[in-house]
mmCIF file of C-alpha atoms and ligand atoms in Angstrom:
data_model
loop_
_atom_site.group_PDB
_atom_site.id
_atom_site.type_symbol
_atom_site.label_atom_id
_atom_site.label_comp_id
_atom_site.label_asym_id
_atom_site.label_seq_id
_atom_site.Cartn_x
_atom_site.Cartn_y
_atom_site.Cartn_z
ATOM 1 C CA MET A 1 3.070 22.498 8.515
ATOM 2 C CA ARG A 2 6.580 20.952 8.708
ATOM 3 C CA LEU A 3 7.771 20.215 5.435
ATOM 4 C CA ILE A 4 10.422 17.345 5.101
ATOM 5 C CA ALA A 5 11.484 16.572 1.578
ATOM 6 C CA THR A 6 12.812 13.043 1.441
ATOM 7 C CA GLU A 7 14.844 12.450 -1.759
ATOM 8 C CA GLU A 8 17.339 15.306 -2.138
ATOM 9 C CA ALA A 9 20.424 14.935 -4.022
ATOM 10 C CA TRP A 10 23.783 16.143 -2.811
ATOM 11 C CA SER A 11 27.512 15.284 -3.546
ATOM 12 C CA ILE A 12 31.127 16.028 -2.401
ATOM 13 C CA PRO A 13 34.092 17.283 -4.621
ATOM 14 C CA GLU A 14 35.854 14.006 -4.163
ATOM 15 C CA VAL A 15 33.049 11.909 -5.595
ATOM 16 C CA ALA A 16 32.595 14.459 -8.362
ATOM 17 C CA ALA A 17 36.244 14.156 -9.245
ATOM 18 C CA GLU A 18 36.017 10.334 -9.416
ATOM 19 C CA LEU A 19 32.891 10.425 -11.613
ATOM 20 C CA LYS A 20 34.771 12.887 -13.971
ATOM 21 C CA LYS A 21 37.228 10.122 -14.599
ATOM 22 C CA VAL A 22 34.336 7.690 -15.268
ATOM 23 C CA GLY A 23 32.960 10.258 -17.705
ATOM 24 C CA ASN A 24 36.227 10.441 -19.609
ATOM 25 C CA GLY A 25 36.855 6.742 -19.169
ATOM 26 C CA PRO A 26 36.068 3.501 -21.140
ATOM 27 C CA SER A 27 32.951 2.571 -19.177
ATOM 28 C CA GLN A 28 30.107 1.346 -21.444
ATOM 29 C CA SER A 29 27.415 1.932 -18.804
ATOM 30 C CA LEU A 30 24.349 3.770 -19.812
ATOM 31 C CA ASP A 31 24.915 5.999 -16.851
ATOM 32 C CA LYS A 32 27.861 7.441 -18.642
ATOM 33 C CA LEU A 33 25.585 9.850 -20.592
ATOM 34 C CA LEU A 34 24.506 11.613 -17.345
ATOM 35 C CA VAL A 35 27.810 11.315 -15.639
ATOM 36 C CA LYS A 36 29.763 12.836 -18.585
ATOM 37 C CA GLY A 37 27.280 15.472 -18.886
ATOM 38 C CA ILE A 38 27.428 16.535 -15.267
ATOM 39 C CA TYR A 39 30.970 15.945 -14.211
ATOM 40 C CA SER A 40 33.157 15.928 -17.287
ATOM 41 C CA VAL A 41 32.060 18.589 -19.691
ATOM 42 C CA GLU A 42 33.952 21.770 -19.102
ATOM 43 C CA PRO A 43 32.277 25.147 -19.246
ATOM 44 C CA GLY A 44 32.069 26.258 -22.834
ATOM 45 C CA GLU A 45 32.075 22.758 -24.329
ATOM 46 C CA PRO A 46 29.080 21.377 -26.146
ATOM 47 C CA GLY A 47 26.440 20.050 -23.812
ATOM 48 C CA TYR A 48 27.652 21.874 -20.643
ATOM 49 C CA ASP A 49 24.223 23.630 -20.379
ATOM 50 C CA ALA A 50 22.295 20.357 -20.713
ATOM 51 C CA PHE A 51 23.103 19.143 -17.251
ATOM 52 C CA PRO A 52 23.543 22.208 -14.968
ATOM 53 C CA PHE A 53 23.331 20.374 -11.833
ATOM 54 C CA LEU A 54 26.878 20.154 -10.293
ATOM 55 C CA GLY A 55 26.710 23.440 -8.454
ATOM 56 C CA GLY A 56 23.362 22.485 -6.812
ATOM 57 C CA LEU A 57 24.731 19.003 -5.859
ATOM 58 C CA LEU A 58 27.947 20.249 -4.271
ATOM 59 C CA ASP A 59 26.045 22.964 -2.243
ATOM 60 C CA ALA A 60 24.151 22.461 0.972
ATOM 61 C CA GLU A 61 24.799 25.476 3.205
ATOM 62 C CA ASP A 62 24.362 28.301 0.510
ATOM 63 C CA THR A 63 21.819 28.388 -2.270
ATOM 64 C CA ARG A 64 20.001 25.264 -1.034
ATOM 65 C CA LEU A 65 19.338 26.584 2.440
ATOM 66 C CA LYS A 66 18.346 30.155 1.120
ATOM 67 C CA GLN A 67 15.775 28.398 -1.310
ATOM 68 C CA MET A 68 14.708 26.220 1.582
ATOM 69 C CA ASP A 69 14.047 29.301 3.678
ATOM 70 C CA GLU A 70 12.389 31.198 0.816
ATOM 71 C CA TYR A 71 9.781 28.386 -0.103
ATOM 72 C CA GLY A 72 9.322 27.144 3.460
ATOM 73 C CA VAL A 73 11.065 23.794 3.344
ATOM 74 C CA ASP A 74 12.136 22.790 6.847
ATOM 75 C CA MET A 75 14.268 19.922 5.939
ATOM 76 C CA HIS A 76 16.138 17.982 3.137
ATOM 77 C CA LEU A 77 16.855 14.272 3.661
ATOM 78 C CA LEU A 78 20.088 14.307 1.762
ATOM 79 C CA ALA A 79 21.775 11.426 0.067
ATOM 80 C CA LEU A 80 24.789 11.160 -2.173
ATOM 81 C CA THR A 81 23.462 11.484 -5.698
ATOM 82 C CA ALA A 82 23.301 8.731 -8.352
ATOM 83 C CA PRO A 83 25.023 6.662 -9.255
ATOM 84 C CA GLY A 84 26.695 7.048 -5.804
ATOM 85 C CA VAL A 85 29.810 5.144 -5.407
ATOM 86 C CA GLN A 86 28.547 2.121 -7.491
ATOM 87 C CA MET A 87 30.524 2.732 -10.709
ATOM 88 C CA PHE A 88 33.857 2.704 -8.919
ATOM 89 C CA ASP A 89 36.091 -0.216 -8.093
ATOM 90 C CA ALA A 90 35.152 -1.912 -4.697
ATOM 91 C CA ASP A 91 38.027 -0.150 -2.519
ATOM 92 C CA THR A 92 37.445 3.297 -3.984
ATOM 93 C CA ALA A 93 33.680 2.928 -3.590
ATOM 94 C CA HIS A 94 34.086 1.902 -0.021
ATOM 95 C CA GLU A 95 36.466 4.859 0.782
ATOM 96 C CA LEU A 96 34.337 7.448 -1.034
ATOM 97 C CA ALA A 97 31.152 6.135 0.838
ATOM 98 C CA VAL A 98 32.857 6.410 4.292
ATOM 99 C CA LEU A 99 34.070 10.024 3.399
ATOM 100 C CA ALA A 100 30.646 10.897 2.034
ATOM 101 C CA ASN A 101 28.953 9.534 5.215
ATOM 102 C CA ASP A 102 31.396 11.463 7.429
ATOM 103 C CA ARG A 103 30.659 14.617 5.369
ATOM 104 C CA LEU A 104 26.914 14.131 5.580
ATOM 105 C CA ALA A 105 26.908 13.448 9.255
ATOM 106 C CA GLY A 106 28.870 16.855 9.631
ATOM 107 C CA LEU A 107 25.932 18.643 7.781
ATOM 108 C CA THR A 108 23.146 16.919 9.973
ATOM 109 C CA HIS A 109 24.926 17.722 13.093
ATOM 110 C CA LYS A 110 25.602 21.306 12.203
ATOM 111 C CA TYR A 111 21.875 21.681 11.122
ATOM 112 C CA PRO A 112 19.935 19.226 12.910
ATOM 113 C CA LYS A 113 16.535 20.742 12.015
ATOM 114 C CA ARG A 114 17.535 21.311 8.269
ATOM 115 C CA PHE A 115 19.307 18.250 7.266
ATOM 116 C CA ALA A 116 18.981 14.581 7.716
ATOM 117 C CA GLY A 117 20.824 11.943 5.822
ATOM 118 C CA LEU A 118 20.839 8.603 4.084
ATOM 119 C CA ALA A 119 24.116 6.828 4.210
ATOM 120 C CA SER A 120 26.009 5.413 1.296
ATOM 121 C CA PHE A 121 27.776 2.074 1.233
ATOM 122 C CA ALA A 122 29.591 0.147 -1.457
ATOM 123 C CA PRO A 123 27.540 -2.976 -2.335
ATOM 124 C CA HIS A 124 30.481 -4.550 -4.157
ATOM 125 C CA SER A 125 31.702 -5.972 -0.786
ATOM 126 C CA PRO A 126 28.509 -6.787 1.165
ATOM 127 C CA LYS A 127 30.025 -7.551 4.476
ATOM 128 C CA ARG A 128 32.189 -4.563 4.497
ATOM 129 C CA ALA A 129 29.144 -2.524 3.391
ATOM 130 C CA ALA A 130 27.226 -3.851 6.403
ATOM 131 C CA LYS A 131 29.876 -2.595 8.820
ATOM 132 C CA GLU A 132 29.751 0.812 7.315
ATOM 133 C CA MET A 133 25.847 0.708 7.465
ATOM 134 C CA GLU A 134 26.358 -0.080 11.247
ATOM 135 C CA ARG A 135 28.784 2.842 11.604
ATOM 136 C CA ALA A 136 26.551 5.275 9.891
ATOM 137 C CA ILE A 137 23.619 4.644 12.128
ATOM 138 C CA LYS A 138 25.283 3.796 15.423
ATOM 139 C CA ASP A 139 28.119 6.332 15.404
ATOM 140 C CA LEU A 140 27.139 8.957 12.784
ATOM 141 C CA LYS A 141 23.420 8.877 13.660
ATOM 142 C CA LEU A 142 22.397 8.986 10.009
ATOM 143 C CA ASN A 143 18.750 8.139 9.216
ATOM 144 C CA GLY A 144 18.738 5.307 6.591
ATOM 145 C CA PHE A 145 20.522 4.101 3.529
ATOM 146 C CA MET A 146 20.464 4.725 -0.030
ATOM 147 C CA VAL A 147 21.568 2.444 -2.858
ATOM 148 C CA ASN A 148 21.400 3.284 -6.630
ATOM 149 C CA SER A 149 19.843 0.254 -8.150
ATOM 150 C CA HIS A 150 22.138 -2.549 -9.661
ATOM 151 C CA THR A 151 25.841 -2.676 -8.861
ATOM 152 C CA TYR A 152 27.898 -3.881 -11.974
ATOM 153 C CA ASP A 153 24.424 -5.187 -13.202
ATOM 154 C CA GLU A 154 23.595 -7.387 -10.311
ATOM 155 C CA TYR A 155 20.507 -6.810 -8.226
ATOM 156 C CA LEU A 156 19.684 -7.146 -4.451
ATOM 157 C CA ASP A 157 17.585 -10.262 -4.654
ATOM 158 C CA ASP A 158 20.931 -12.076 -5.267
ATOM 159 C CA PRO A 159 21.924 -13.632 -1.896
ATOM 160 C CA LYS A 160 25.515 -12.353 -2.174
ATOM 161 C CA PHE A 161 23.990 -8.930 -1.285
ATOM 162 C CA TRP A 162 21.902 -10.156 1.571
ATOM 163 C CA PRO A 163 24.336 -9.145 4.404
ATOM 164 C CA ILE A 164 23.229 -5.675 3.295
ATOM 165 C CA LEU A 165 19.665 -6.377 3.763
ATOM 166 C CA GLU A 166 20.284 -8.245 6.960
ATOM 167 C CA ALA A 167 22.070 -5.192 8.278
ATOM 168 C CA ALA A 168 19.217 -2.742 7.293
ATOM 169 C CA GLU A 169 16.613 -4.918 8.874
ATOM 170 C CA ALA A 170 18.699 -5.377 12.116
ATOM 171 C CA LEU A 171 19.400 -1.760 12.305
ATOM 172 C CA ASP A 172 15.610 -0.887 11.627
ATOM 173 C CA ARG A 173 16.465 1.536 8.942
ATOM 174 C CA CYS A 174 14.850 1.961 5.596
ATOM 175 C CA LEU A 175 16.783 1.222 2.417
ATOM 176 C CA TYR A 176 15.953 3.694 -0.280
ATOM 177 C CA ILE A 177 16.496 2.318 -3.783
ATOM 178 C CA HIS A 178 17.192 5.242 -5.990
ATOM 179 C CA PRO A 179 17.416 5.028 -9.779
ATOM 180 C CA ARG A 180 20.487 4.944 -12.052
ATOM 181 C CA ALA A 181 20.618 3.946 -15.597
ATOM 182 C CA ALA A 182 19.607 0.433 -16.686
ATOM 183 C CA SER A 183 22.079 -2.376 -16.316
ATOM 184 C CA TYR A 184 24.081 -3.783 -19.294
ATOM 185 C CA GLY A 185 21.525 -6.482 -20.155
ATOM 186 C CA PHE A 186 18.531 -4.191 -19.835
ATOM 187 C CA LYS A 187 19.838 -1.137 -21.905
ATOM 188 C CA GLY A 188 19.227 -2.089 -25.505
ATOM 189 C CA PRO A 189 15.981 -0.287 -26.426
ATOM 190 C CA LEU A 190 16.598 2.551 -23.864
ATOM 191 C CA GLN A 191 19.782 3.886 -25.489
ATOM 192 C CA ASP A 192 17.737 6.037 -28.057
ATOM 193 C CA TYR A 193 15.665 9.271 -27.791
ATOM 194 C CA GLY A 194 16.962 10.153 -24.148
ATOM 195 C CA MET A 195 14.916 7.127 -22.868
ATOM 196 C CA ASP A 196 18.037 6.015 -20.605
ATOM 197 C CA SER A 197 17.185 8.861 -18.318
ATOM 198 C CA ALA A 198 14.737 10.081 -15.673
ATOM 199 C CA MET A 199 12.153 10.109 -18.514
ATOM 200 C CA TRP A 200 11.789 6.396 -18.681
ATOM 201 C CA GLY A 201 14.847 4.146 -18.143
ATOM 202 C CA TYR A 202 15.272 5.149 -14.391
ATOM 203 C CA GLY A 203 11.651 4.069 -13.551
ATOM 204 C CA MET A 204 11.999 0.677 -15.468
ATOM 205 C CA GLU A 205 15.223 -0.061 -13.862
ATOM 206 C CA VAL A 206 14.082 0.449 -10.137
ATOM 207 C CA GLY A 207 10.630 -0.878 -10.833
ATOM 208 C CA THR A 208 12.254 -4.074 -12.157
ATOM 209 C CA HIS A 209 14.538 -4.140 -9.149
ATOM 210 C CA ALA A 210 11.693 -3.898 -6.820
ATOM 211 C CA VAL A 211 9.738 -6.669 -8.639
ATOM 212 C CA ARG A 212 12.865 -8.875 -8.655
ATOM 213 C CA MET A 213 12.962 -8.582 -4.882
ATOM 214 C CA MET A 214 9.432 -9.381 -4.299
ATOM 215 C CA ALA A 215 9.415 -12.243 -6.768
ATOM 216 C CA GLY A 216 12.679 -13.446 -5.464
ATOM 217 C CA GLY A 217 11.388 -14.111 -2.094
ATOM 218 C CA VAL A 218 13.648 -11.336 -0.296
ATOM 219 C CA PHE A 219 10.880 -10.415 2.067
ATOM 220 C CA ASP A 220 10.387 -13.997 3.294
ATOM 221 C CA GLU A 221 14.084 -13.938 4.258
ATOM 222 C CA PHE A 222 13.836 -10.309 5.827
ATOM 223 C CA PRO A 223 10.070 -9.751 6.760
ATOM 224 C CA ASN A 224 10.890 -6.564 8.703
ATOM 225 C CA LEU A 225 13.029 -4.938 5.919
ATOM 226 C CA LYS A 226 11.734 -1.495 4.673
ATOM 227 C CA VAL A 227 12.422 -0.372 1.205
ATOM 228 C CA CYS A 228 11.556 3.062 -0.127
ATOM 229 C CA ILE A 229 11.243 3.733 -3.836
ATOM 230 C CA GLY A 230 10.770 7.258 -5.397
ATOM 231 C CA HIS A 231 9.129 8.655 -8.387
ATOM 232 C CA MET A 232 5.625 7.711 -7.264
ATOM 233 C CA GLY A 233 6.771 4.160 -6.650
ATOM 234 C CA GLU A 234 8.535 3.874 -10.036
ATOM 235 C CA ALA A 235 5.087 2.824 -11.638
ATOM 236 C CA VAL A 236 4.744 -0.305 -9.391
ATOM 237 C CA PRO A 237 1.576 0.936 -7.542
ATOM 238 C CA PHE A 238 -0.238 1.199 -10.903
ATOM 239 C CA TRP A 239 0.780 -2.250 -11.970
ATOM 240 C CA LEU A 240 0.200 -3.883 -8.413
ATOM 241 C CA TRP A 241 -2.998 -5.711 -9.243
ATOM 242 C CA ARG A 242 -1.667 -7.371 -12.410
ATOM 243 C CA LEU A 243 1.714 -8.119 -10.847
ATOM 244 C CA ASN A 244 -0.174 -9.868 -7.909
ATOM 245 C CA PHE A 245 -2.412 -11.769 -10.202
ATOM 246 C CA MET A 246 0.111 -12.883 -12.695
ATOM 247 C CA ASN A 247 2.746 -13.706 -10.153
ATOM 248 C CA THR A 248 0.170 -16.131 -8.435
ATOM 249 C CA ARG A 249 -0.342 -17.610 -11.901
ATOM 250 C CA ALA A 250 3.223 -17.929 -12.654
ATOM 251 C CA GLN A 251 3.788 -19.649 -9.268
ATOM 252 C CA LYS A 252 1.146 -22.227 -9.859
ATOM 253 C CA ALA A 253 2.616 -22.963 -13.220
ATOM 254 C CA GLY A 254 6.020 -23.478 -11.810
ATOM 255 C CA ARG A 255 7.525 -20.512 -13.634
ATOM 256 C CA ALA A 256 7.935 -18.297 -10.508
ATOM 257 C CA LYS A 257 9.571 -18.931 -7.165
ATOM 258 C CA ARG A 258 7.151 -20.035 -4.451
ATOM 259 C CA THR A 259 6.956 -17.211 -1.936
ATOM 260 C CA LYS A 260 5.228 -17.218 1.539
ATOM 261 C CA ARG A 261 3.238 -14.173 0.764
ATOM 262 C CA SER A 262 1.707 -12.374 -2.225
ATOM 263 C CA MET A 263 3.244 -9.517 -4.009
ATOM 264 C CA ALA A 264 0.397 -7.330 -2.930
ATOM 265 C CA GLU A 265 1.260 -8.129 0.690
ATOM 266 C CA TYR A 266 4.968 -7.487 0.176
ATOM 267 C CA PHE A 267 4.312 -4.140 -1.432
ATOM 268 C CA GLN A 268 1.882 -3.116 1.230
ATOM 269 C CA ASP A 269 4.078 -4.228 4.202
ATOM 270 C CA ASN A 270 7.796 -3.871 2.967
ATOM 271 C CA PHE A 271 7.623 -0.884 0.662
ATOM 272 C CA VAL A 272 7.072 2.914 1.076
ATOM 273 C CA ILE A 273 7.018 5.465 -1.781
ATOM 274 C CA THR A 274 7.819 9.087 -2.415
ATOM 275 C CA ASN A 275 6.547 11.462 -5.088
ATOM 276 C CA SER A 276 9.996 12.560 -6.040
ATOM 277 C CA GLY A 277 9.882 14.335 -9.418
ATOM 278 C CA VAL A 278 6.224 13.577 -9.936
ATOM 279 C CA GLU A 279 3.949 16.463 -9.434
ATOM 280 C CA ASP A 280 0.659 14.960 -10.567
ATOM 281 C CA PRO A 281 -2.161 15.144 -8.075
ATOM 282 C CA LEU A 282 -4.153 12.184 -9.664
ATOM 283 C CA ALA A 283 -0.978 9.836 -9.426
ATOM 284 C CA LEU A 284 -0.594 11.074 -5.798
ATOM 285 C CA ARG A 285 -4.226 10.421 -4.838
ATOM 286 C CA TYR A 286 -4.172 6.965 -6.444
ATOM 287 C CA SER A 287 -0.960 6.049 -4.589
ATOM 288 C CA ILE A 288 -2.536 7.201 -1.303
ATOM 289 C CA ASP A 289 -5.741 5.411 -1.767
ATOM 290 C CA LYS A 290 -3.979 2.363 -3.147
ATOM 291 C CA LEU A 291 -1.211 2.018 -0.610
ATOM 292 C CA GLY A 292 -2.587 3.761 2.427
ATOM 293 C CA ILE A 293 -1.479 7.072 3.712
ATOM 294 C CA ASP A 294 1.133 5.697 6.011
ATOM 295 C CA ASN A 295 3.263 4.670 3.004
ATOM 296 C CA VAL A 296 3.692 7.869 0.886
ATOM 297 C CA MET A 297 5.948 10.859 1.516
ATOM 298 C CA TRP A 298 6.500 14.113 -0.094
ATOM 299 C CA ALA A 299 9.848 14.613 -1.839
ATOM 300 C CA ILE A 300 11.365 17.208 -4.400
ATOM 301 C CA ASP A 301 14.286 15.492 -6.108
ATOM 302 C CA TYR A 302 16.289 18.824 -5.821
ATOM 303 C CA PRO A 303 18.366 19.945 -7.725
ATOM 304 C CA TYR A 304 17.052 17.777 -10.632
ATOM 305 C CA GLN A 305 13.734 19.154 -9.898
ATOM 306 C CA PRO A 306 13.136 22.821 -8.818
ATOM 307 C CA MET A 307 12.129 23.426 -5.362
ATOM 308 C CA GLU A 308 9.346 25.931 -5.764
ATOM 309 C CA PRO A 309 6.784 24.115 -8.061
ATOM 310 C CA ALA A 310 7.439 20.958 -5.732
ATOM 311 C CA VAL A 311 6.300 23.072 -2.708
ATOM 312 C CA LYS A 312 3.375 24.747 -4.656
ATOM 313 C CA PHE A 313 2.321 21.236 -5.840
ATOM 314 C CA ILE A 314 2.099 19.807 -2.329
ATOM 315 C CA GLU A 315 0.534 22.852 -0.826
ATOM 316 C CA ALA A 316 -2.185 22.874 -3.582
ATOM 317 C CA PHE A 317 -2.852 19.048 -3.257
ATOM 318 C CA VAL A 318 -6.328 18.429 -1.961
ATOM 319 C CA CYS A 319 -6.163 16.065 1.111
ATOM 320 C CA THR A 320 -7.398 15.847 4.745
ATOM 321 C CA ASP A 321 -5.234 17.362 7.637
ATOM 322 C CA ASN A 322 -4.306 13.963 8.685
ATOM 323 C CA GLU A 323 -3.129 13.095 5.146
ATOM 324 C CA ARG A 324 -1.156 16.302 4.886
ATOM 325 C CA HIS A 325 0.563 15.714 8.243
ATOM 326 C CA ALA A 326 1.619 12.252 7.166
ATOM 327 C CA LEU A 327 2.865 13.250 3.652
ATOM 328 C CA CYS A 328 4.707 16.279 4.629
ATOM 329 C CA HIS A 329 6.559 15.206 7.780
ATOM 330 C CA GLY A 330 4.852 12.518 9.864
ATOM 331 C CA ASN A 331 5.686 9.539 7.708
ATOM 332 C CA ALA A 332 9.344 10.742 7.213
ATOM 333 C CA GLU A 333 9.851 11.320 10.921
ATOM 334 C CA ARG A 334 8.595 7.732 11.531
ATOM 335 C CA ILE A 335 10.373 5.858 8.767
ATOM 336 C CA PHE A 336 13.598 7.798 8.838
ATOM 337 C CA HIS A 337 13.770 8.282 12.485
ATOM 338 C CA ILE A 338 13.833 12.108 12.251
ATOM 339 C CA ALA A 339 13.011 13.834 15.740
ATOM 340 C CA PRO A 340 9.497 15.284 15.560
ATOM 341 C CA GLU A 341 9.377 18.977 16.430
HETATM 342 C C1 VNL B 401 17.842 13.104 -12.804
HETATM 343 C C2 VNL B 401 16.679 13.151 -12.039
HETATM 344 C C3 VNL B 401 18.954 12.542 -12.421
HETATM 345 C C4 VNL B 401 16.655 12.802 -10.915
HETATM 346 C C5 VNL B 401 19.022 11.944 -10.859
HETATM 347 O O1 VNL B 401 20.059 11.412 -10.447
HETATM 348 C C6 VNL B 401 17.738 12.073 -10.211
HETATM 349 C C7 VNL B 401 17.824 13.661 -14.099
HETATM 350 C C8 VNL B 401 21.121 11.232 -11.101
HETATM 351 O O2 VNL B 401 16.910 14.362 -14.598
HETATM 352 O O3 VNL B 401 18.801 13.523 -14.897
HETATM 353 O O4 VNL B 401 17.755 11.641 -8.939
HETATM 354 MN MN1 MN B 402 16.583 11.570 -7.111
#
């Protein structure tokens, strides 16, 4: 069975060098905890071993491919790791997104059966971002887009970002919303006990982003836009019944924007999810039964998540042949325009 892993993190030295500056700089963003840990702590300094990911992020052709061979992973859908270019100033962000996209396309063209790629863009300048998105698909033949949640505390339901959504819809490519740490106004109680991280804060941040987009009527404006969220849908599938019920009530009470369709319909038609970093068979079964098998894809979240257990998890997952085909590669091929074998 062809195995395509759909949320696989990667980086380039130029972005790592810029993130090192962020880690050593005055930023008050909650992302700084992770960024400093990965990019700014030198070997031997305290905390160096807490975030041992830089080697795995910068490597595609060496250890990563060897492990893919060892565990039978055919393909990684790579994307520039969070927070991507979104902590940089607008021009630096744009230049590094262009560079990362070129580098990523180099890998996907060198290894067309092993790597596919989600393009980066700098949301700071939405029109310029839309042009880079077009270049990434039409010239570089990349497979879709990734954005790391908020940009300077602003979310994609804000019409200022709509040129980006318009481009994704027009290019017929999925926009993957990956976590980063919570925005400034959202960070208060997440600052303690490691809750800023993938443990809890990341899911709250992206789940909130997805709900903002649905409640904000984004999909009335862009009915064919496809958004992917990872980590088993960042808990949204589990909330869906109540979201739908309460949003309907809030609309009647005049507290929520009147939308053409319901949240249940938007989530069904405009979202797909991956199980990145969640190896829980009950959660996967629930998500498939709730959303439909066409809307769920397998992912590892390498190198933040080790490859071997993620493969063992999907191999052991009890499902029909049809479901396995969809989860392991069929949906990824369709949604990310990856050539079938
Ligand atoms: C972590 C997990 C970080 C998954 C990630 O991106 C991620 C983490 C920065 O465990 O810190 O995609
Ligand atoms: Mn990830």
